[in-house]
Amino acid sequence: MPPRPRMLAAAIVAALALGAQAVPAAAADNPDGDAATTTSRGVEIPAFYTPPSELPGADGTLIRHEPLPLALSLPGIDGPLPGRATRLMYKSTDANGEPVAVTGAYIEPAARWRGDGPRPLVAVAPGTMGQGDQCAASMALEHPLRLNGQTVSVGYEDLSVYRLLLRGVAVVVTDYVGLGTTDRLHTYVNRVDGAHAVLDAVRAARSLDSASVTSESRVGLFGYSQGGGATAAAAELQPSYAPDVPLAGTYAGAPPADLTQVTKAIDGSDLAGALGWSLNGFLQTEPALRPIADRYINEAGQDALKDLSTMCVGDALFGYGGDSSTDWTKTGQSISDVIRAEPALQAFLAEQRIGSLKPAGPVRVATGTSDDLVPHGQARRLAVDWCGKGAQVTYVPVLLPGVGSGLLNHFAPLLTDQGNAISWLTDRLSGEPAGSNCWTMPVQP
């Protein structure tokens, strides 16, 4: 396993290449008069991110919006390059059927759309950012790197956003349920919460007066890792939850489709802290699991869960990289062992499984064959499951050698395949038909 500082340094270098700004966030205006700024690990969370006491009824309804300065922006004849950004808060529905406010950002590109039809819209579902509100992807568009001695947040998802904008594609980014918004904990890798947040972001973007996209614009979904799980789930739930958001194409890279397998894989890995984010999110969604947690999690584990609840990826790499969950339990069992011993946990994770429904529209599933953090096998299984349901699937195994680091084995396919994934999605947005290689699955790695 590489030393933690080396892993984090690679991420910081990537952020610096995007134009990082290690500065604190400025407080936003208080649009509703009932919000106040909060602080997370030394970063002031603007009042914009505190939801109002009452939410609108319709999913995707805009609650508030304001201009969002992009970290990398150049003056242009027709406006800033690569586009003009707007910070959003919109209404969604969580996995328990309760109303929830979600934040994000919409970026109107300066580049002209050269494909067929009106300017399309892509909803970007970010990869793992963390669980602290300061980690939200919309904030990372303004500050790609936060490094203040208390937190390290890297806006690596900015790269995919900018690449789409340069093609003339409008982009809406979701922060997910509870990330950024200060009223609840982020429900990390929750299948329903993630899907709803993605689909409602599309609705919110289309209702912006300043947006050129309309209900006639083709819609695509783009996500890797946590984002790949969210887009995969959104493709499955779109017909029932958002029939007004037809999908031209969905990219689901390295999707955590089977959390039972993913939980086991991340335990003791470079990103072992993600196990804590998962547990925190499970307990946020299903409080009935709390007695089980109290029965097994020891004081060190409770402290770790509390600590991780305000951490970003960089913090978790430094603080918990390589740690084992056996140190968090009273019995010395791993969290995977606890799951096997508790039917209620097994049932909860079974409900999170992606692949039980046929996705809407063509989907592209990509997975690194050496990915042992979000295991390759369970991502491939998602493609097989979807093919079995008659879905239009393009399966892409990214052939890269393993390098001994789970984080690098997981992150390398993101960069290697990103250009091809964007090209595939752009073709769908232009109206080009997608093929399917389901028939090749028996011989695919």
CSV table of C-alpha atoms in Angstrom, one decimal:
chain,number,residue,atom,x,y,z
A,1,MET,CA,0.0,0.0,0.0
A,2,PRO,CA,1.5,3.4,-0.9
A,3,PRO,CA,2.0,5.9,1.9
A,4,ARG,CA,-1.1,8.0,2.5
A,5,PRO,CA,0.7,11.3,1.8
A,6,ARG,CA,1.8,10.0,-1.6
A,7,MET,CA,-1.8,9.0,-2.5
A,8,LEU,CA,-3.1,12.4,-1.4
A,9,ALA,CA,-0.4,14.2,-3.2
A,10,ALA,CA,-1.5,12.7,-6.5
A,11,ALA,CA,-5.0,13.9,-5.9
A,12,ILE,CA,-3.8,17.4,-5.0
A,13,VAL,CA,-1.7,17.6,-8.1
A,14,ALA,CA,-4.7,16.8,-10.2
A,15,ALA,CA,-6.7,19.5,-8.5
A,16,LEU,CA,-3.9,22.1,-9.0
A,17,ALA,CA,-3.9,21.3,-12.7
A,18,LEU,CA,-7.6,22.3,-12.7
A,19,GLY,CA,-6.8,25.7,-11.0
A,20,ALA,CA,-7.1,25.0,-7.3
A,21,GLN,CA,-7.8,27.8,-4.8
A,22,ALA,CA,-7.0,26.9,-1.2
A,23,VAL,CA,-9.2,29.6,0.3
A,24,PRO,CA,-12.2,29.7,2.6
A,25,ALA,CA,-15.7,29.9,1.1
A,26,ALA,CA,-17.4,33.3,1.3
A,27,ALA,CA,-20.8,33.5,2.9
A,28,ALA,CA,-23.8,33.8,0.6
A,29,ASP,CA,-26.7,36.1,0.9
A,30,ASN,CA,-29.6,34.7,3.0
A,31,PRO,CA,-32.4,34.4,0.5
A,32,ASP,CA,-35.1,33.3,2.8
A,33,GLY,CA,-34.3,35.1,6.0
A,34,ASP,CA,-34.4,31.8,8.0
A,35,ALA,CA,-30.9,30.5,7.2
A,36,ALA,CA,-27.6,30.9,8.9
A,37,THR,CA,-24.0,30.1,8.0
A,38,THR,CA,-22.4,27.0,9.6
A,39,THR,CA,-18.8,25.8,9.8
A,40,SER,CA,-17.5,22.4,8.9
A,41,ARG,CA,-13.8,21.7,9.6
A,42,GLY,CA,-12.9,25.4,9.4
A,43,VAL,CA,-14.9,26.0,6.2
A,44,GLU,CA,-17.8,28.4,6.4
A,45,ILE,CA,-20.8,26.8,4.6
A,46,PRO,CA,-22.8,29.7,3.0
A,47,ALA,CA,-26.3,30.3,4.2
A,48,PHE,CA,-27.5,29.3,0.8
A,49,TYR,CA,-27.0,25.7,1.8
A,50,THR,CA,-29.4,25.8,4.8
A,51,PRO,CA,-32.8,24.6,3.5
A,52,PRO,CA,-35.9,26.6,4.4
A,53,SER,CA,-38.4,25.3,7.0
A,54,GLU,CA,-41.0,24.5,4.3
A,55,LEU,CA,-40.4,22.8,1.0
A,56,PRO,CA,-42.4,22.9,-2.3
A,57,GLY,CA,-44.5,20.0,-3.2
A,58,ALA,CA,-43.3,19.0,-6.7
A,59,ASP,CA,-40.0,17.2,-7.1
A,60,GLY,CA,-37.4,19.2,-9.0
A,61,THR,CA,-38.9,22.5,-8.1
A,62,LEU,CA,-36.3,25.3,-7.7
A,63,ILE,CA,-36.2,26.5,-4.1
A,64,ARG,CA,-33.5,29.2,-4.7
A,65,HIS,CA,-30.6,30.0,-7.0
A,66,GLU,CA,-27.7,32.4,-7.3
A,67,PRO,CA,-24.7,33.1,-9.5
A,68,LEU,CA,-21.8,30.7,-8.9
A,69,PRO,CA,-18.3,31.9,-9.9
A,70,LEU,CA,-16.2,29.1,-11.5
A,71,ALA,CA,-12.6,28.7,-10.4
A,72,LEU,CA,-11.5,28.4,-14.0
A,73,SER,CA,-13.1,31.1,-16.1
A,74,LEU,CA,-11.9,33.3,-18.9
A,75,PRO,CA,-13.6,36.3,-20.5
A,76,GLY,CA,-15.2,35.7,-23.8
A,77,ILE,CA,-17.1,37.7,-26.4
A,78,ASP,CA,-20.4,36.2,-25.5
A,79,GLY,CA,-19.8,35.6,-21.9
A,80,PRO,CA,-17.4,33.8,-19.6
A,81,LEU,CA,-15.6,30.6,-20.8
A,82,PRO,CA,-16.4,27.7,-20.5
A,83,GLY,CA,-19.8,28.9,-19.3
A,84,ARG,CA,-21.9,30.7,-16.8
A,85,ALA,CA,-22.7,28.8,-13.6
A,86,THR,CA,-25.7,29.0,-11.2
A,87,ARG,CA,-25.9,27.5,-7.8
A,88,LEU,CA,-29.1,25.6,-7.2
A,89,MET,CA,-31.3,24.3,-4.4
A,90,TYR,CA,-34.2,22.1,-5.4
A,91,LYS,CA,-36.8,19.8,-3.9
A,92,SER,CA,-36.5,16.0,-4.1
A,93,THR,CA,-37.9,13.0,-2.2
A,94,ASP,CA,-35.7,10.7,-0.1
A,95,ALA,CA,-35.8,6.9,0.2
A,96,ASN,CA,-38.4,7.2,3.0
A,97,GLY,CA,-40.7,9.2,0.8
A,98,GLU,CA,-40.0,12.4,2.8
A,99,PRO,CA,-39.4,15.8,1.1
A,100,VAL,CA,-35.8,16.9,1.1
A,101,ALA,CA,-33.8,19.9,-0.2
A,102,VAL,CA,-30.8,19.1,-2.5
A,103,THR,CA,-28.2,21.5,-3.8
A,104,GLY,CA,-26.1,21.5,-7.0
A,105,ALA,CA,-25.1,23.7,-9.9
A,106,TYR,CA,-26.1,24.3,-13.5
A,107,ILE,CA,-23.6,25.5,-16.1
A,108,GLU,CA,-24.7,27.1,-19.3
A,109,PRO,CA,-21.8,26.5,-21.8
A,110,ALA,CA,-20.3,29.2,-23.9
A,111,ALA,CA,-19.6,26.8,-26.7
A,112,ARG,CA,-22.1,26.2,-29.4
A,113,TRP,CA,-23.8,22.7,-29.5
A,114,ARG,CA,-22.9,21.2,-32.9
A,115,GLY,CA,-24.8,18.1,-32.7
A,116,ASP,CA,-28.3,17.3,-33.9
A,117,GLY,CA,-31.3,18.9,-32.1
A,118,PRO,CA,-31.4,21.5,-29.4
A,119,ARG,CA,-28.7,21.9,-26.8
A,120,PRO,CA,-28.7,18.8,-24.6
A,121,LEU,CA,-28.3,18.5,-20.9
A,122,VAL,CA,-26.1,16.1,-18.9
A,123,ALA,CA,-26.6,15.4,-15.2
A,124,VAL,CA,-23.3,14.7,-13.6
A,125,ALA,CA,-23.4,12.6,-10.5
A,126,PRO,CA,-20.1,13.1,-8.7
A,127,GLY,CA,-17.8,10.4,-7.5
A,128,THR,CA,-17.1,10.0,-3.8
A,129,MET,CA,-16.5,13.5,-2.3
A,130,GLY,CA,-16.9,12.7,1.4
A,131,GLN,CA,-19.6,13.4,4.0
A,132,GLY,CA,-18.7,16.8,5.3
A,133,ASP,CA,-20.8,19.6,3.8
A,134,GLN,CA,-17.6,21.4,2.7
A,135,CYS,CA,-17.0,18.5,0.2
A,136,ALA,CA,-20.1,19.3,-2.0
A,137,ALA,CA,-19.3,19.2,-5.7
A,138,SER,CA,-21.1,22.6,-6.3
A,139,MET,CA,-18.6,24.2,-3.9
A,140,ALA,CA,-15.7,22.4,-5.6
A,141,LEU,CA,-16.6,24.2,-8.8
A,142,GLU,CA,-15.7,27.4,-7.1
A,143,HIS,CA,-12.9,26.0,-5.0
A,144,PRO,CA,-11.4,22.9,-6.5
A,145,LEU,CA,-9.0,22.5,-3.6
A,146,ARG,CA,-9.6,23.3,0.0
A,147,LEU,CA,-6.5,22.9,2.2
A,148,ASN,CA,-6.8,24.7,5.5
A,149,GLY,CA,-5.1,22.3,8.0
A,150,GLN,CA,-8.5,20.8,9.0
A,151,THR,CA,-9.8,19.5,5.7
A,152,VAL,CA,-8.6,18.5,2.2
A,153,SER,CA,-11.3,18.5,-0.4
A,154,VAL,CA,-10.4,17.9,-4.1
A,155,GLY,CA,-12.9,18.8,-6.9
A,156,TYR,CA,-11.7,16.1,-9.3
A,157,GLU,CA,-15.1,15.9,-10.9
A,158,ASP,CA,-14.6,19.4,-12.4
A,159,LEU,CA,-12.6,17.7,-15.2
A,160,SER,CA,-15.6,15.8,-16.6
A,161,VAL,CA,-17.8,18.9,-16.2
A,162,TYR,CA,-15.5,21.1,-18.2
A,163,ARG,CA,-15.0,18.5,-20.9
A,164,LEU,CA,-18.8,18.3,-21.5
A,165,LEU,CA,-19.1,22.1,-21.5
A,166,LEU,CA,-16.4,22.4,-24.2
A,167,ARG,CA,-18.6,20.2,-26.4
A,168,GLY,CA,-21.5,22.6,-26.0
A,169,VAL,CA,-23.4,20.4,-23.6
A,170,ALA,CA,-25.2,22.0,-20.7
A,171,VAL,CA,-24.4,20.4,-17.3
A,172,VAL,CA,-26.2,20.1,-14.0
A,173,VAL,CA,-24.3,18.7,-11.1
A,174,THR,CA,-26.0,17.3,-8.0
A,175,ASP,CA,-24.6,17.4,-4.5
A,176,TYR,CA,-26.7,14.5,-3.4
A,177,VAL,CA,-29.0,14.3,-0.4
A,178,GLY,CA,-27.4,15.8,2.7
A,179,LEU,CA,-24.1,16.8,1.1
A,180,GLY,CA,-23.8,20.6,1.3
A,181,THR,CA,-27.2,21.1,2.8
A,182,THR,CA,-26.8,21.5,6.5
A,183,ASP,CA,-30.1,19.9,7.8
A,184,ARG,CA,-29.1,16.2,7.6
A,185,LEU,CA,-26.2,13.8,7.0
A,186,HIS,CA,-25.3,12.7,3.5
A,187,THR,CA,-26.8,9.3,2.7
A,188,TYR,CA,-23.7,8.0,1.0
A,189,VAL,CA,-24.3,5.4,-1.8
A,190,ASN,CA,-28.1,5.2,-1.0
A,191,ARG,CA,-29.6,3.9,-4.2
A,192,VAL,CA,-32.9,5.8,-4.1
A,193,ASP,CA,-31.6,9.0,-2.7
A,194,GLY,CA,-28.9,9.2,-5.3
A,195,ALA,CA,-31.2,8.4,-8.2
A,196,HIS,CA,-33.9,10.9,-7.1
A,197,ALA,CA,-31.3,13.7,-6.6
A,198,VAL,CA,-29.9,13.1,-10.2
A,199,LEU,CA,-33.3,13.1,-11.9
A,200,ASP,CA,-34.7,16.1,-10.0
A,201,ALA,CA,-31.5,18.0,-10.8
A,202,VAL,CA,-32.6,17.7,-14.5
A,203,ARG,CA,-36.0,19.0,-13.7
A,204,ALA,CA,-34.5,21.9,-11.7
A,205,ALA,CA,-32.1,22.9,-14.5
A,206,ARG,CA,-34.9,22.9,-17.1
A,207,SER,CA,-36.9,25.4,-15.0
A,208,LEU,CA,-34.2,28.0,-14.8
A,209,ASP,CA,-35.1,31.1,-16.8
A,210,SER,CA,-31.4,31.6,-17.8
A,211,ALA,CA,-31.0,28.0,-19.1
A,212,SER,CA,-31.2,27.3,-22.8
A,213,VAL,CA,-32.3,23.7,-22.2
A,214,THR,CA,-35.9,22.8,-22.3
A,215,SER,CA,-38.1,19.8,-22.0
A,216,GLU,CA,-37.2,19.1,-25.7
A,217,SER,CA,-33.5,18.8,-24.9
A,218,ARG,CA,-32.1,15.3,-24.9
A,219,VAL,CA,-30.9,14.3,-21.5
A,220,GLY,CA,-27.9,12.1,-20.5
A,221,LEU,CA,-26.5,10.9,-17.2
A,222,PHE,CA,-22.8,10.7,-16.4
A,223,GLY,CA,-21.2,9.2,-13.3
A,224,TYR,CA,-18.3,7.2,-12.0
A,225,SER,CA,-17.9,5.3,-8.7
A,226,GLN,CA,-20.5,6.7,-6.3
A,227,GLY,CA,-21.7,8.7,-9.3
A,228,GLY,CA,-21.9,5.5,-11.4
A,229,GLY,CA,-24.1,3.9,-8.8
A,230,ALA,CA,-26.3,7.0,-8.8
A,231,THR,CA,-26.7,7.2,-12.6
A,232,ALA,CA,-27.3,3.4,-12.8
A,233,ALA,CA,-30.0,3.6,-10.2
A,234,ALA,CA,-31.5,6.7,-11.9
A,235,ALA,CA,-31.7,4.8,-15.2
A,236,GLU,CA,-33.6,2.1,-13.4
A,237,LEU,CA,-36.0,4.4,-11.5
A,238,GLN,CA,-36.6,7.0,-14.2
A,239,PRO,CA,-39.7,5.3,-15.8
A,240,SER,CA,-41.5,5.2,-12.4
A,241,TYR,CA,-40.1,8.3,-10.7
A,242,ALA,CA,-39.5,10.8,-13.5
A,243,PRO,CA,-41.3,9.8,-16.7
A,244,ASP,CA,-41.0,13.4,-17.8
A,245,VAL,CA,-37.2,13.0,-18.0
A,246,PRO,CA,-36.6,10.5,-20.9
A,247,LEU,CA,-33.0,9.4,-21.1
A,248,ALA,CA,-30.9,9.5,-24.3
A,249,GLY,CA,-28.1,7.7,-22.6
A,250,THR,CA,-26.5,6.8,-19.3
A,251,TYR,CA,-22.9,6.3,-18.4
A,252,ALA,CA,-22.3,4.3,-15.2
A,253,GLY,CA,-18.6,3.9,-14.5
A,254,ALA,CA,-17.4,1.6,-11.7
A,255,PRO,CA,-20.9,1.4,-10.2
A,256,PRO,CA,-21.1,0.1,-6.6
A,257,ALA,CA,-24.1,-2.1,-7.5
A,258,ASP,CA,-23.7,-4.7,-4.7
A,259,LEU,CA,-22.9,-2.9,-1.5
A,260,THR,CA,-22.3,-6.2,0.3
A,261,GLN,CA,-19.3,-6.9,-1.9
A,262,VAL,CA,-18.2,-3.3,-1.9
A,263,THR,CA,-18.3,-3.0,1.9
A,264,LYS,CA,-16.0,-6.0,2.2
A,265,ALA,CA,-13.6,-4.6,-0.5
A,266,ILE,CA,-13.1,-1.2,1.0
A,267,ASP,CA,-12.5,-2.5,4.5
A,268,GLY,CA,-8.8,-2.1,5.2
A,269,SER,CA,-8.2,-0.4,1.8
A,270,ASP,CA,-6.8,3.1,1.0
A,271,LEU,CA,-10.3,4.4,1.3
A,272,ALA,CA,-11.5,2.5,4.4
A,273,GLY,CA,-13.1,5.7,5.6
A,274,ALA,CA,-15.8,5.2,3.0
A,275,LEU,CA,-17.0,2.3,5.2
A,276,GLY,CA,-17.8,4.8,7.9
A,277,TRP,CA,-19.6,7.1,5.4
A,278,SER,CA,-21.7,4.1,4.4
A,279,LEU,CA,-22.6,3.2,7.9
A,280,ASN,CA,-23.5,6.8,8.8
A,281,GLY,CA,-25.7,6.9,5.7
A,282,PHE,CA,-27.4,3.6,6.5
A,283,LEU,CA,-28.3,4.9,10.0
A,284,GLN,CA,-29.5,8.2,8.6
A,285,THR,CA,-31.9,6.4,6.2
A,286,GLU,CA,-33.0,3.6,8.6
A,287,PRO,CA,-32.8,4.5,12.3
A,288,ALA,CA,-34.2,1.1,13.2
A,289,LEU,CA,-30.7,-0.2,12.5
A,290,ARG,CA,-29.3,1.9,15.4
A,291,PRO,CA,-29.7,-0.8,18.1
A,292,ILE,CA,-27.6,-3.2,15.9
A,293,ALA,CA,-24.9,-0.6,15.6
A,294,ASP,CA,-25.0,0.1,19.3
A,295,ARG,CA,-24.7,-3.6,20.0
A,296,TYR,CA,-21.5,-4.0,17.9
A,297,ILE,CA,-19.7,-0.7,17.5
A,298,ASN,CA,-17.3,0.1,20.2
A,299,GLU,CA,-16.2,3.5,21.5
A,300,ALA,CA,-13.4,3.8,18.9
A,301,GLY,CA,-15.8,2.9,16.2
A,302,GLN,CA,-18.3,5.5,17.4
A,303,ASP,CA,-15.6,8.1,17.5
A,304,ALA,CA,-14.5,7.2,13.9
A,305,LEU,CA,-18.1,7.4,12.6
A,306,LYS,CA,-18.5,10.9,14.1
A,307,ASP,CA,-15.1,12.0,12.8
A,308,LEU,CA,-15.8,10.7,9.3
A,309,SER,CA,-19.2,12.4,9.2
A,310,THR,CA,-17.4,15.8,8.5
A,311,MET,CA,-14.5,14.5,6.4
A,312,CYS,CA,-13.8,14.7,2.7
A,313,VAL,CA,-11.8,12.2,0.7
A,314,GLY,CA,-8.4,13.7,1.4
A,315,ASP,CA,-9.1,13.7,5.2
A,316,ALA,CA,-10.2,10.1,5.1
A,317,LEU,CA,-7.1,9.0,3.2
A,318,PHE,CA,-4.9,10.6,5.8
A,319,GLY,CA,-6.9,9.6,8.8
A,320,TYR,CA,-8.2,6.2,8.1
A,321,GLY,CA,-6.4,4.8,5.0
A,322,GLY,CA,-5.6,1.1,5.6
A,323,ASP,CA,-7.7,0.8,8.8
A,324,SER,CA,-9.7,-2.3,9.5
A,325,SER,CA,-13.2,-2.3,10.8
A,326,THR,CA,-12.3,-5.1,13.3
A,327,ASP,CA,-10.9,-2.2,15.4
A,328,TRP,CA,-14.4,-0.6,15.5
A,329,THR,CA,-16.3,-3.5,16.9
A,330,LYS,CA,-16.7,-4.8,20.4
A,331,THR,CA,-16.4,-8.4,19.2
A,332,GLY,CA,-13.4,-8.0,16.9
A,333,GLN,CA,-15.6,-8.9,13.9
A,334,SER,CA,-15.3,-7.0,10.7
A,335,ILE,CA,-18.4,-5.1,9.5
A,336,SER,CA,-18.8,-7.8,6.8
A,337,ASP,CA,-18.9,-10.4,9.5
A,338,VAL,CA,-21.6,-8.4,11.3
A,339,ILE,CA,-23.6,-8.1,8.2
A,340,ARG,CA,-23.6,-11.8,7.7
A,341,ALA,CA,-24.7,-12.3,11.3
A,342,GLU,CA,-27.6,-9.8,11.1
A,343,PRO,CA,-30.6,-10.5,8.8
A,344,ALA,CA,-31.8,-6.9,9.1
A,345,LEU,CA,-28.6,-5.6,7.7
A,346,GLN,CA,-28.6,-8.2,4.9
A,347,ALA,CA,-32.2,-7.1,4.0
A,348,PHE,CA,-31.2,-3.4,4.0
A,349,LEU,CA,-28.3,-4.0,1.7
A,350,ALA,CA,-30.4,-6.2,-0.6
A,351,GLU,CA,-32.8,-3.2,-1.0
A,352,GLN,CA,-29.8,-1.2,-2.2
A,353,ARG,CA,-28.8,-3.7,-4.9
A,354,ILE,CA,-28.8,-2.1,-8.4
A,355,GLY,CA,-29.7,-4.4,-11.3
A,356,SER,CA,-33.1,-5.7,-10.4
A,357,LEU,CA,-34.9,-3.4,-12.9
A,358,LYS,CA,-34.5,-2.8,-16.6
A,359,PRO,CA,-32.8,0.6,-17.2
A,360,ALA,CA,-34.4,3.2,-19.4
A,361,GLY,CA,-32.6,4.0,-22.7
A,362,PRO,CA,-29.1,2.8,-23.7
A,363,VAL,CA,-26.5,2.4,-20.9
A,364,ARG,CA,-22.7,2.2,-20.9
A,365,VAL,CA,-21.2,0.2,-18.0
A,366,ALA,CA,-17.5,0.6,-17.6
A,367,THR,CA,-15.3,-1.1,-15.0
A,368,GLY,CA,-11.6,-1.5,-14.6
A,369,THR,CA,-10.7,-5.2,-14.6
A,370,SER,CA,-8.1,-4.6,-11.8
A,371,ASP,CA,-10.5,-2.5,-9.7
A,372,ASP,CA,-10.5,-4.1,-6.3
A,373,LEU,CA,-11.9,-1.1,-4.4
A,374,VAL,CA,-15.3,-1.1,-6.2
A,375,PRO,CA,-14.9,-4.7,-7.3
A,376,HIS,CA,-14.8,-5.4,-11.0
A,377,GLY,CA,-16.9,-8.6,-10.7
A,378,GLN,CA,-20.0,-6.9,-9.1
A,379,ALA,CA,-19.9,-4.1,-11.8
A,380,ARG,CA,-19.7,-6.7,-14.5
A,381,ARG,CA,-22.6,-8.5,-12.9
A,382,LEU,CA,-24.7,-5.4,-13.2
A,383,ALA,CA,-24.2,-5.5,-17.0
A,384,VAL,CA,-25.1,-9.2,-17.1
A,385,ASP,CA,-28.2,-8.5,-15.0
A,386,TRP,CA,-29.3,-5.7,-17.3
A,387,CYS,CA,-28.6,-7.7,-20.4
A,388,GLY,CA,-30.8,-10.5,-19.0
A,389,LYS,CA,-33.6,-8.0,-18.8
A,390,GLY,CA,-33.3,-7.0,-22.5
A,391,ALA,CA,-31.6,-3.7,-21.8
A,392,GLN,CA,-29.5,-1.9,-24.4
A,393,VAL,CA,-26.1,-2.3,-22.8
A,394,THR,CA,-22.6,-1.3,-23.9
A,395,TYR,CA,-20.2,-3.1,-21.6
A,396,VAL,CA,-16.6,-1.8,-21.5
A,397,PRO,CA,-13.9,-3.6,-19.5
A,398,VAL,CA,-11.0,-1.2,-19.0
A,399,LEU,CA,-7.9,-3.4,-19.2
A,400,LEU,CA,-5.3,-2.0,-16.9
A,401,PRO,CA,-2.7,-3.8,-14.7
A,402,GLY,CA,-3.1,-3.7,-10.9
A,403,VAL,CA,-0.6,-1.5,-9.2
A,404,GLY,CA,-1.0,-2.6,-5.6
A,405,SER,CA,-3.1,0.3,-4.5
A,406,GLY,CA,-6.9,-0.1,-4.4
A,407,LEU,CA,-7.4,3.6,-4.8
A,408,LEU,CA,-5.2,3.8,-7.9
A,409,ASN,CA,-6.7,0.6,-9.3
A,410,HIS,CA,-10.1,2.3,-9.0
A,411,PHE,CA,-9.1,5.9,-10.1
A,412,ALA,CA,-7.0,5.0,-13.1
A,413,PRO,CA,-9.9,3.7,-15.3
A,414,LEU,CA,-11.8,7.0,-14.6
A,415,LEU,CA,-9.1,9.0,-16.4
A,416,THR,CA,-8.3,6.3,-19.0
A,417,ASP,CA,-11.9,5.9,-20.1
A,418,GLN,CA,-13.4,9.3,-19.5
A,419,GLY,CA,-12.9,10.7,-23.0
A,420,ASN,CA,-14.4,7.6,-24.6
A,421,ALA,CA,-17.3,7.7,-22.2
A,422,ILE,CA,-18.0,11.4,-23.0
A,423,SER,CA,-17.8,10.7,-26.7
A,424,TRP,CA,-20.3,7.8,-26.3
A,425,LEU,CA,-22.7,9.9,-24.4
A,426,THR,CA,-22.3,12.9,-26.8
A,427,ASP,CA,-23.3,10.5,-29.7
A,428,ARG,CA,-26.5,9.6,-27.8
A,429,LEU,CA,-27.3,13.3,-27.3
A,430,SER,CA,-26.9,13.8,-31.0
A,431,GLY,CA,-29.5,11.2,-31.7
A,432,GLU,CA,-27.1,8.5,-32.9
A,433,PRO,CA,-28.4,5.0,-32.1
A,434,ALA,CA,-26.5,2.9,-29.6
A,435,GLY,CA,-25.6,-0.7,-30.2
A,436,SER,CA,-25.4,-3.4,-27.6
A,437,ASN,CA,-22.7,-6.0,-27.0
A,438,CYS,CA,-24.7,-8.1,-24.6
A,439,TRP,CA,-24.1,-11.1,-26.9
A,440,THR,CA,-20.3,-10.9,-26.1
A,441,MET,CA,-20.7,-11.1,-22.3
A,442,PRO,CA,-19.8,-14.8,-22.0
A,443,VAL,CA,-16.3,-14.0,-23.3
A,444,GLN,CA,-15.8,-10.5,-21.8
A,445,PRO,CA,-13.5,-10.2,-18.8
